[in-house]
Amino acid sequence: AARSAGESSQRDYRFNAAAAWFKAGKHREAADLLKNIALADRNKREDVFMGLGSSLFRVADKPSDESEADKAASREGALREAGEAVKEAARIRSDNETARHDLAVVLQALPDAEEQALTAKLTAQYEQAQAGTIANEMLANQRKLIEELPAAFSNVSPAQIQALEGLAEKQKANAQLWIPLKSKLLNEMARQPADTNLQQQIAFLNQMIETTRDQMLGGASALRDLDPMAYRSAQSAEKAVYGFWRAVAPYPFLLQEDLRAQTNLIAATPSLKPDAAQRQPLKAKQDEAMALTRLFAQRFGETVPEAGTMQETGVGKQVSDAPTNAMDQTESQQKGISAEDRKKILDLAEQATAAQEGAVRAIETGDTPNALIQENESYRLLKEIEKLLPKDKSQGSPQPQEQ
């Protein structure tokens, strides 16, 4: 009927069609019709927007064959649109109690829908990532944020406002990485052998994660408020993230962090103070670098079996599968760790630890020249280890971090 009717009658017929779709349970079709009416109608009609809000609210909870991430995103989007439609109805007639009630219902459901959409999106995005990889990304992001904060605070308005708002978004996004990381950590703990304290440990881990995430989100809010205390909050969050990272980082990441720490120590040691109290922070950093070397050796030894992980190349394979040139052959042979290299890496790690112990003793006594000798030696040994590790990009080998 609408096809051959005049403009005003068309609107009525199409509205009736939307009402029929709605009663038939076809809420998406009803919403699409009502959207078209709302866009084409110069005089905004309260009933159109009320109907649109009701249709979209039902679309949000309708089952679908989409993936979990798409389903959650669709639900959030439908609820947002429903809220805007009901708001418009309330603007057209301010005494519309039904519109106010419906708006309250939508606003109550929206935060949960937003959280579900974010969780589903991040879970899908990091489905194949290991916990250590996610933690490494979070730590790198937090450190970069801390590096950018002083320059942002030194700006004058309006540049300062824009810079801090941008950093606030980065801090919020980094805090949300706890969603996939938490899921992987808790799942890993749940797979551990039965323990009488397991549930308590899971509860404690969950609480620690949520506390750190809330702290990071609070830091994002402080940045939006131009609060200088946000810098201290970001530093505190970095320490918490580092603690989690240290617990789950695979051995390549531990080695890169060790190299970073040792590089910074070499740069800081020439300014070593004669006062014992002032030497303590430098000693603590060298102690941490030494702990990283020991942790690297432990995880490397647990991950790589004594027989090594070398892959056979060219043996029992078709000609088409064999390397085509010398470069391909070299890369193919570097995809594993031989038993000989495994032993050599562990020996080098032991030597690096001994050098770091020597650096700690030299720092304690204020012997700057000897401290530098030991620090440079440990750095050299760590670089030797790095050369022996396979350079397989497909396994996400980490790049050295900036000093």
CSV table of C-alpha atoms in Angstrom, one decimal:
chain,number,residue,atom,x,y,z
A,1,ALA,CA,0.0,0.0,0.0
A,2,ALA,CA,2.9,2.4,0.8
A,3,ARG,CA,4.3,2.1,-2.7
A,4,SER,CA,1.3,3.9,-4.4
A,5,ALA,CA,0.4,6.2,-1.5
A,6,GLY,CA,1.2,9.9,-0.8
A,7,GLU,CA,4.1,10.9,1.5
A,8,SER,CA,2.0,11.2,4.7
A,9,SER,CA,0.1,8.0,4.1
A,10,GLN,CA,3.4,6.2,3.2
A,11,ARG,CA,4.7,7.0,6.7
A,12,ASP,CA,1.6,5.5,8.3
A,13,TYR,CA,1.6,2.4,6.2
A,14,ARG,CA,5.3,1.8,6.8
A,15,PHE,CA,4.8,2.4,10.6
A,16,ASN,CA,2.0,-0.2,10.5
A,17,ALA,CA,4.3,-2.6,8.7
A,18,ALA,CA,6.9,-2.1,11.4
A,19,ALA,CA,4.3,-2.8,14.1
A,20,ALA,CA,3.3,-6.0,12.3
A,21,TRP,CA,6.9,-7.1,12.1
A,22,PHE,CA,7.3,-6.3,15.8
A,23,LYS,CA,4.3,-8.4,16.8
A,24,ALA,CA,5.6,-11.3,14.6
A,25,GLY,CA,8.8,-11.3,16.5
A,26,LYS,CA,10.8,-9.9,13.6
A,27,HIS,CA,12.4,-7.1,15.6
A,28,ARG,CA,15.3,-6.4,13.3
A,29,GLU,CA,13.0,-5.9,10.3
A,30,ALA,CA,10.8,-3.6,12.5
A,31,ALA,CA,13.9,-1.6,13.6
A,32,ASP,CA,15.1,-1.2,10.0
A,33,LEU,CA,11.7,0.2,8.9
A,34,LEU,CA,11.5,2.6,11.8
A,35,LYS,CA,15.0,3.9,11.2
A,36,ASN,CA,14.0,4.7,7.6
A,37,ILE,CA,10.9,6.5,8.8
A,38,ALA,CA,12.9,8.5,11.4
A,39,LEU,CA,15.4,9.6,8.8
A,40,ALA,CA,12.8,10.5,6.2
A,41,ASP,CA,10.3,12.2,8.5
A,42,ARG,CA,10.9,16.0,8.9
A,43,ASN,CA,8.6,16.2,11.9
A,44,LYS,CA,10.0,13.8,14.5
A,45,ARG,CA,7.3,11.5,15.9
A,46,GLU,CA,7.4,10.2,19.4
A,47,ASP,CA,5.8,6.8,18.5
A,48,VAL,CA,8.5,6.1,15.9
A,49,PHE,CA,11.3,6.5,18.4
A,50,MET,CA,9.6,4.6,21.1
A,51,GLY,CA,9.0,1.8,18.7
A,52,LEU,CA,12.6,1.9,17.5
A,53,GLY,CA,13.9,1.7,21.0
A,54,SER,CA,11.6,-1.2,21.9
A,55,SER,CA,12.6,-3.1,18.7
A,56,LEU,CA,16.3,-2.6,19.2
A,57,PHE,CA,16.1,-3.6,22.8
A,58,ARG,CA,14.7,-6.9,21.8
A,59,VAL,CA,17.2,-7.3,18.9
A,60,ALA,CA,20.0,-7.0,21.6
A,61,ASP,CA,18.8,-10.2,23.3
A,62,LYS,CA,17.9,-12.2,20.3
A,63,PRO,CA,20.0,-15.4,19.7
A,64,SER,CA,22.2,-15.4,16.6
A,65,ASP,CA,24.7,-17.6,14.8
A,66,GLU,CA,27.5,-15.0,15.0
A,67,SER,CA,30.8,-15.6,16.7
A,68,GLU,CA,30.9,-14.7,20.4
A,69,ALA,CA,32.8,-11.5,19.7
A,70,ASP,CA,30.4,-10.4,16.9
A,71,LYS,CA,27.4,-11.4,19.0
A,72,ALA,CA,28.6,-9.3,22.0
A,73,ALA,CA,29.5,-6.4,19.8
A,74,SER,CA,26.0,-6.5,18.1
A,75,ARG,CA,24.3,-6.6,21.5
A,76,GLU,CA,26.2,-3.6,22.7
A,77,GLY,CA,25.5,-1.7,19.5
A,78,ALA,CA,21.8,-2.5,19.6
A,79,LEU,CA,21.5,-1.4,23.2
A,80,ARG,CA,23.3,1.9,22.4
A,81,GLU,CA,21.0,2.6,19.5
A,82,ALA,CA,18.0,1.7,21.7
A,83,GLY,CA,19.1,4.2,24.3
A,84,GLU,CA,19.5,7.0,21.8
A,85,ALA,CA,16.1,6.3,20.3
A,86,VAL,CA,14.4,6.4,23.7
A,87,LYS,CA,16.3,9.6,24.6
A,88,GLU,CA,14.9,11.2,21.4
A,89,ALA,CA,11.4,10.1,22.4
A,90,ALA,CA,11.9,11.8,25.8
A,91,ARG,CA,13.1,15.0,24.2
A,92,ILE,CA,10.0,15.1,21.9
A,93,ARG,CA,7.7,14.8,24.9
A,94,SER,CA,9.4,15.5,28.3
A,95,ASP,CA,6.5,14.1,30.3
A,96,ASN,CA,6.8,10.6,28.7
A,97,GLU,CA,7.1,8.4,31.8
A,98,THR,CA,7.4,5.3,29.6
A,99,ALA,CA,10.4,6.7,27.8
A,100,ARG,CA,12.1,7.5,31.1
A,101,HIS,CA,11.5,4.0,32.4
A,102,ASP,CA,12.7,2.4,29.2
A,103,LEU,CA,15.8,4.6,29.2
A,104,ALA,CA,16.6,3.5,32.8
A,105,VAL,CA,16.3,-0.2,31.7
A,106,VAL,CA,18.6,0.3,28.8
A,107,LEU,CA,21.2,2.2,30.8
A,108,GLN,CA,21.2,-0.5,33.4
A,109,ALA,CA,21.9,-3.2,30.8
A,110,LEU,CA,24.5,-1.3,28.8
A,111,PRO,CA,27.6,-1.5,31.2
A,112,ASP,CA,27.3,-5.3,31.3
A,113,ALA,CA,27.0,-5.4,27.5
A,114,GLU,CA,30.0,-3.2,27.1
A,115,GLU,CA,32.1,-5.4,29.4
A,116,GLN,CA,31.0,-8.6,27.6
A,117,ALA,CA,31.7,-7.0,24.1
A,118,LEU,CA,35.2,-6.0,25.2
A,119,THR,CA,35.9,-9.3,26.9
A,120,ALA,CA,34.8,-11.3,23.8
A,121,LYS,CA,36.8,-9.0,21.4
A,122,LEU,CA,40.0,-9.3,23.4
A,123,THR,CA,39.6,-13.0,24.0
A,124,ALA,CA,39.2,-13.6,20.3
A,125,GLN,CA,42.1,-11.2,19.5
A,126,TYR,CA,44.5,-12.9,21.9
A,127,GLU,CA,43.2,-16.5,21.6
A,128,GLN,CA,46.4,-17.8,20.2
A,129,ALA,CA,48.8,-15.7,22.3
A,130,GLN,CA,50.6,-17.1,25.4
A,131,ALA,CA,50.2,-15.5,28.8
A,132,GLY,CA,53.9,-14.4,28.7
A,133,THR,CA,53.4,-12.7,25.3
A,134,ILE,CA,50.4,-10.7,26.6
A,135,ALA,CA,52.3,-9.8,29.8
A,136,ASN,CA,55.3,-8.7,27.7
A,137,GLU,CA,53.1,-6.4,25.5
A,138,MET,CA,51.5,-4.9,28.6
A,139,LEU,CA,54.8,-4.2,30.3
A,140,ALA,CA,56.3,-2.6,27.1
A,141,ASN,CA,53.1,-0.4,26.8
A,142,GLN,CA,53.3,0.7,30.4
A,143,ARG,CA,56.9,1.7,30.1
A,144,LYS,CA,56.3,3.6,26.9
A,145,LEU,CA,53.5,5.4,28.6
A,146,ILE,CA,55.7,6.4,31.5
A,147,GLU,CA,58.3,7.7,29.1
A,148,GLU,CA,55.8,9.9,27.4
A,149,LEU,CA,54.2,11.4,30.5
A,150,PRO,CA,56.8,14.0,31.5
A,151,ALA,CA,56.7,15.7,28.0
A,152,ALA,CA,52.8,15.6,28.1
A,153,PHE,CA,52.7,17.3,31.5
A,154,SER,CA,55.2,19.9,30.4
A,155,ASN,CA,53.0,21.1,27.6
A,156,VAL,CA,50.7,24.1,28.0
A,157,SER,CA,46.9,24.0,27.3
A,158,PRO,CA,45.3,23.1,25.0
A,159,ALA,CA,48.2,20.8,23.8
A,160,GLN,CA,48.5,19.4,27.3
A,161,ILE,CA,44.9,18.4,27.5
A,162,GLN,CA,45.0,16.7,24.1
A,163,ALA,CA,48.3,14.8,25.0
A,164,LEU,CA,47.0,13.7,28.4
A,165,GLU,CA,43.7,12.5,26.9
A,166,GLY,CA,45.6,10.5,24.4
A,167,LEU,CA,47.7,8.9,27.1
A,168,ALA,CA,44.6,8.3,29.2
A,169,GLU,CA,43.2,6.2,26.3
A,170,LYS,CA,46.5,4.3,26.0
A,171,GLN,CA,46.4,3.6,29.8
A,172,LYS,CA,42.8,2.4,29.6
A,173,ALA,CA,43.6,0.1,26.6
A,174,ASN,CA,46.6,-1.3,28.4
A,175,ALA,CA,44.5,-2.0,31.5
A,176,GLN,CA,42.1,-4.0,29.4
A,177,LEU,CA,44.8,-6.5,28.4
A,178,TRP,CA,44.3,-7.9,31.9
A,179,ILE,CA,41.0,-9.4,30.5
A,180,PRO,CA,42.7,-12.0,28.2
A,181,LEU,CA,45.8,-12.4,30.5
A,182,LYS,CA,43.6,-13.1,33.5
A,183,SER,CA,41.7,-15.7,31.6
A,184,LYS,CA,44.8,-17.5,30.6
A,185,LEU,CA,46.4,-17.3,34.0
A,186,LEU,CA,43.3,-18.6,35.8
A,187,ASN,CA,42.9,-21.4,33.2
A,188,GLU,CA,46.5,-22.4,33.7
A,189,MET,CA,46.1,-22.6,37.5
A,190,ALA,CA,42.9,-24.6,37.2
A,191,ARG,CA,44.8,-27.2,35.2
A,192,GLN,CA,47.4,-27.7,37.9
A,193,PRO,CA,47.3,-30.8,40.1
A,194,ALA,CA,44.7,-30.8,42.9
A,195,ASP,CA,45.8,-28.8,45.9
A,196,THR,CA,43.9,-28.0,49.1
A,197,ASN,CA,44.8,-24.3,48.7
A,198,LEU,CA,44.2,-24.1,44.9
A,199,GLN,CA,40.9,-22.2,45.2
A,200,GLN,CA,42.4,-19.8,47.7
A,201,GLN,CA,45.3,-19.2,45.3
A,202,ILE,CA,43.0,-18.6,42.4
A,203,ALA,CA,40.9,-16.2,44.5
A,204,PHE,CA,44.1,-14.3,45.6
A,205,LEU,CA,45.4,-14.1,42.0
A,206,ASN,CA,42.0,-12.9,40.8
A,207,GLN,CA,42.0,-10.2,43.5
A,208,MET,CA,45.6,-9.1,42.7
A,209,ILE,CA,44.7,-8.8,39.0
A,210,GLU,CA,41.5,-6.8,39.6
A,211,THR,CA,43.3,-4.5,42.0
A,212,THR,CA,46.0,-3.7,39.5
A,213,ARG,CA,43.5,-3.3,36.7
A,214,ASP,CA,41.5,-0.9,38.8
A,215,GLN,CA,44.7,1.0,39.6
A,216,MET,CA,45.5,1.4,35.9
A,217,LEU,CA,41.9,2.5,35.1
A,218,GLY,CA,42.1,5.0,38.0
A,219,GLY,CA,45.4,6.3,36.4
A,220,ALA,CA,43.5,6.8,33.1
A,221,SER,CA,40.9,8.8,34.9
A,222,ALA,CA,43.6,10.9,36.6
A,223,LEU,CA,45.2,11.6,33.3
A,224,ARG,CA,41.9,12.8,31.9
A,225,ASP,CA,41.6,15.1,35.0
A,226,LEU,CA,45.1,16.4,34.3
A,227,ASP,CA,46.2,15.2,37.7
A,228,PRO,CA,50.1,15.1,38.0
A,229,MET,CA,49.7,12.2,40.5
A,230,ALA,CA,48.9,10.0,37.4
A,231,TYR,CA,52.6,9.7,36.8
A,232,ARG,CA,53.1,8.0,40.2
A,233,SER,CA,50.1,5.8,39.6
A,234,ALA,CA,51.6,4.7,36.2
A,235,GLN,CA,54.9,3.9,37.9
A,236,SER,CA,53.2,1.9,40.6
A,237,ALA,CA,51.2,0.0,37.9
A,238,GLU,CA,54.4,-0.8,36.0
A,239,LYS,CA,55.9,-2.5,39.1
A,240,ALA,CA,52.8,-4.6,39.6
A,241,VAL,CA,52.7,-5.6,35.9
A,242,TYR,CA,56.5,-6.4,36.1
A,243,GLY,CA,55.7,-8.8,39.0
A,244,PHE,CA,53.1,-10.7,36.9
A,245,TRP,CA,55.4,-10.6,33.8
A,246,ARG,CA,58.3,-12.1,35.7
A,247,ALA,CA,56.1,-15.0,36.8
A,248,VAL,CA,55.0,-16.0,33.3
A,249,ALA,CA,57.6,-14.7,30.9
A,250,PRO,CA,59.2,-17.3,28.6
A,251,TYR,CA,63.0,-17.5,28.6
A,252,PRO,CA,63.6,-15.3,25.4
A,253,PHE,CA,61.7,-12.4,27.1
A,254,LEU,CA,63.7,-12.9,30.3
A,255,LEU,CA,67.0,-12.7,28.4
A,256,GLN,CA,65.9,-9.5,26.7
A,257,GLU,CA,64.9,-7.9,30.0
A,258,ASP,CA,68.2,-9.0,31.5
A,259,LEU,CA,70.1,-7.3,28.7
A,260,ARG,CA,68.1,-4.2,29.2
A,261,ALA,CA,68.7,-4.1,32.9
A,262,GLN,CA,72.5,-4.8,32.5
A,263,THR,CA,72.7,-2.1,29.8
A,264,ASN,CA,71.1,0.5,32.2
A,265,LEU,CA,73.5,-0.6,35.0
A,266,ILE,CA,76.5,0.0,32.8
A,267,ALA,CA,75.2,3.5,32.0
A,268,ALA,CA,74.5,4.3,35.7
A,269,THR,CA,77.5,2.8,37.4
A,270,PRO,CA,80.0,5.6,36.5
A,271,SER,CA,78.0,8.0,38.8
A,272,LEU,CA,78.3,5.5,41.7
A,273,LYS,CA,78.2,7.5,45.0
A,274,PRO,CA,80.6,6.8,47.9
A,275,ASP,CA,77.7,6.9,50.4
A,276,ALA,CA,76.5,3.3,51.1
A,277,ALA,CA,72.8,4.4,51.3
A,278,GLN,CA,73.0,6.0,47.8
A,279,ARG,CA,74.6,2.8,46.4
A,280,GLN,CA,71.7,0.7,47.6
A,281,PRO,CA,69.4,1.4,44.6
A,282,LEU,CA,72.1,0.4,42.1
A,283,LYS,CA,72.8,-2.8,44.1
A,284,ALA,CA,69.1,-3.6,44.1
A,285,LYS,CA,69.0,-3.3,40.3
A,286,GLN,CA,72.1,-5.5,39.9
A,287,ASP,CA,70.5,-8.1,42.2
A,288,GLU,CA,67.4,-8.1,40.0
A,289,ALA,CA,69.5,-8.5,36.8
A,290,MET,CA,71.2,-11.5,38.5
A,291,ALA,CA,67.8,-12.9,39.5
A,292,LEU,CA,66.7,-12.6,35.9
A,293,THR,CA,69.8,-14.5,34.7
A,294,ARG,CA,69.0,-17.4,37.1
A,295,LEU,CA,65.3,-17.4,36.1
A,296,PHE,CA,66.3,-17.5,32.5
A,297,ALA,CA,68.5,-20.5,33.1
A,298,GLN,CA,65.8,-22.2,35.1
A,299,ARG,CA,63.1,-21.7,32.4
A,300,PHE,CA,65.4,-22.4,29.5
A,301,GLY,CA,66.5,-25.7,31.2
A,302,GLU,CA,62.8,-26.7,31.8
A,303,THR,CA,61.7,-25.8,28.3
A,304,VAL,CA,64.5,-27.2,26.2
A,305,PRO,CA,65.2,-30.9,26.9
A,306,GLU,CA,68.8,-32.2,27.3
A,307,ALA,CA,68.7,-33.7,23.8
A,308,GLY,CA,67.9,-30.3,22.3
A,309,THR,CA,65.1,-29.3,19.9
A,310,MET,CA,66.9,-29.4,16.5
A,311,GLN,CA,64.6,-30.2,13.6
A,312,GLU,CA,65.8,-32.6,10.9
A,313,THR,CA,66.5,-30.9,7.6
A,314,GLY,CA,66.5,-32.7,4.2
A,315,VAL,CA,66.4,-36.2,5.8
A,316,GLY,CA,63.7,-38.4,4.3
A,317,LYS,CA,62.0,-35.4,2.7
A,318,GLN,CA,61.1,-34.8,-0.9
A,319,VAL,CA,63.3,-32.6,-3.0
A,320,SER,CA,60.6,-29.9,-3.2
A,321,ASP,CA,60.7,-29.7,0.6
A,322,ALA,CA,64.5,-29.3,0.9
A,323,PRO,CA,66.1,-25.8,1.2
A,324,THR,CA,66.7,-24.2,-2.3
A,325,ASN,CA,69.8,-22.3,-1.4
A,326,ALA,CA,72.5,-21.8,1.2
A,327,MET,CA,70.6,-19.1,3.0
A,328,ASP,CA,67.4,-21.2,3.3
A,329,GLN,CA,69.5,-24.1,4.6
A,330,THR,CA,71.1,-21.9,7.3
A,331,GLU,CA,67.7,-20.6,8.4
A,332,SER,CA,66.3,-24.1,8.4
A,333,GLN,CA,69.1,-25.4,10.6
A,334,GLN,CA,68.7,-22.6,13.1
A,335,LYS,CA,65.1,-23.5,14.0
A,336,GLY,CA,66.1,-25.6,16.9
A,337,ILE,CA,68.7,-25.8,19.7
A,338,SER,CA,71.2,-28.6,19.7
A,339,ALA,CA,72.2,-30.5,22.8
A,340,GLU,CA,75.7,-28.9,22.5
A,341,ASP,CA,74.2,-25.4,22.3
A,342,ARG,CA,71.9,-26.1,25.2
A,343,LYS,CA,74.8,-27.0,27.5
A,344,LYS,CA,76.8,-24.0,26.2
A,345,ILE,CA,73.9,-21.6,27.0
A,346,LEU,CA,73.5,-22.9,30.5
A,347,ASP,CA,77.3,-22.6,31.1
A,348,LEU,CA,77.2,-19.1,29.8
A,349,ALA,CA,74.3,-18.2,32.1
A,350,GLU,CA,76.2,-19.6,35.0
A,351,GLN,CA,79.3,-17.5,34.1
A,352,ALA,CA,77.0,-14.4,33.7
A,353,THR,CA,75.6,-15.0,37.1
A,354,ALA,CA,79.1,-15.2,38.6
A,355,ALA,CA,80.0,-11.9,36.9
A,356,GLN,CA,76.8,-10.2,38.2
A,357,GLU,CA,77.6,-11.5,41.7
A,358,GLY,CA,81.0,-9.8,41.4
A,359,ALA,CA,79.4,-6.6,40.3
A,360,VAL,CA,77.1,-6.7,43.3
A,361,ARG,CA,80.1,-7.0,45.6
A,362,ALA,CA,81.9,-4.2,43.8
A,363,ILE,CA,78.9,-1.9,44.1
A,364,GLU,CA,78.6,-2.7,47.8
A,365,THR,CA,82.2,-1.5,48.4
A,366,GLY,CA,82.0,1.4,46.0
A,367,ASP,CA,84.6,-0.1,43.7
A,368,THR,CA,83.3,1.6,40.5
A,369,PRO,CA,86.1,0.3,38.1
A,370,ASN,CA,85.6,-3.3,39.1
A,371,ALA,CA,81.8,-3.0,39.0
A,372,LEU,CA,82.0,-1.8,35.4
A,373,ILE,CA,84.4,-4.7,34.5
A,374,GLN,CA,82.0,-7.3,35.9
A,375,GLU,CA,78.9,-5.6,34.4
A,376,ASN,CA,80.4,-5.5,31.0
A,377,GLU,CA,81.5,-9.1,31.3
A,378,SER,CA,78.0,-10.2,32.2
A,379,TYR,CA,76.6,-8.2,29.3
A,380,ARG,CA,79.0,-9.9,26.9
A,381,LEU,CA,78.1,-13.3,28.2
A,382,LEU,CA,74.4,-12.6,27.8
A,383,LYS,CA,74.9,-11.4,24.2
A,384,GLU,CA,76.7,-14.7,23.5
A,385,ILE,CA,73.6,-16.5,24.8
A,386,GLU,CA,71.4,-14.4,22.5
A,387,LYS,CA,73.5,-15.4,19.5
A,388,LEU,CA,73.0,-19.1,20.3
A,389,LEU,CA,69.2,-18.8,20.5
A,390,PRO,CA,67.2,-19.5,17.3
A,391,LYS,CA,65.9,-16.5,15.3
A,392,ASP,CA,62.5,-17.9,14.4
A,393,LYS,CA,60.1,-15.0,13.7
A,394,SER,CA,57.1,-17.3,13.7
A,395,GLN,CA,57.6,-18.0,17.4
A,396,GLY,CA,57.5,-14.3,18.2
A,397,SER,CA,61.1,-13.9,19.4
A,398,PRO,CA,61.2,-10.6,21.2
A,399,GLN,CA,63.1,-7.6,20.0
A,400,PRO,CA,65.6,-5.9,22.4
A,401,GLN,CA,63.9,-3.1,24.3
A,402,GLU,CA,65.3,0.5,24.3
A,403,GLN,CA,67.5,1.6,27.2
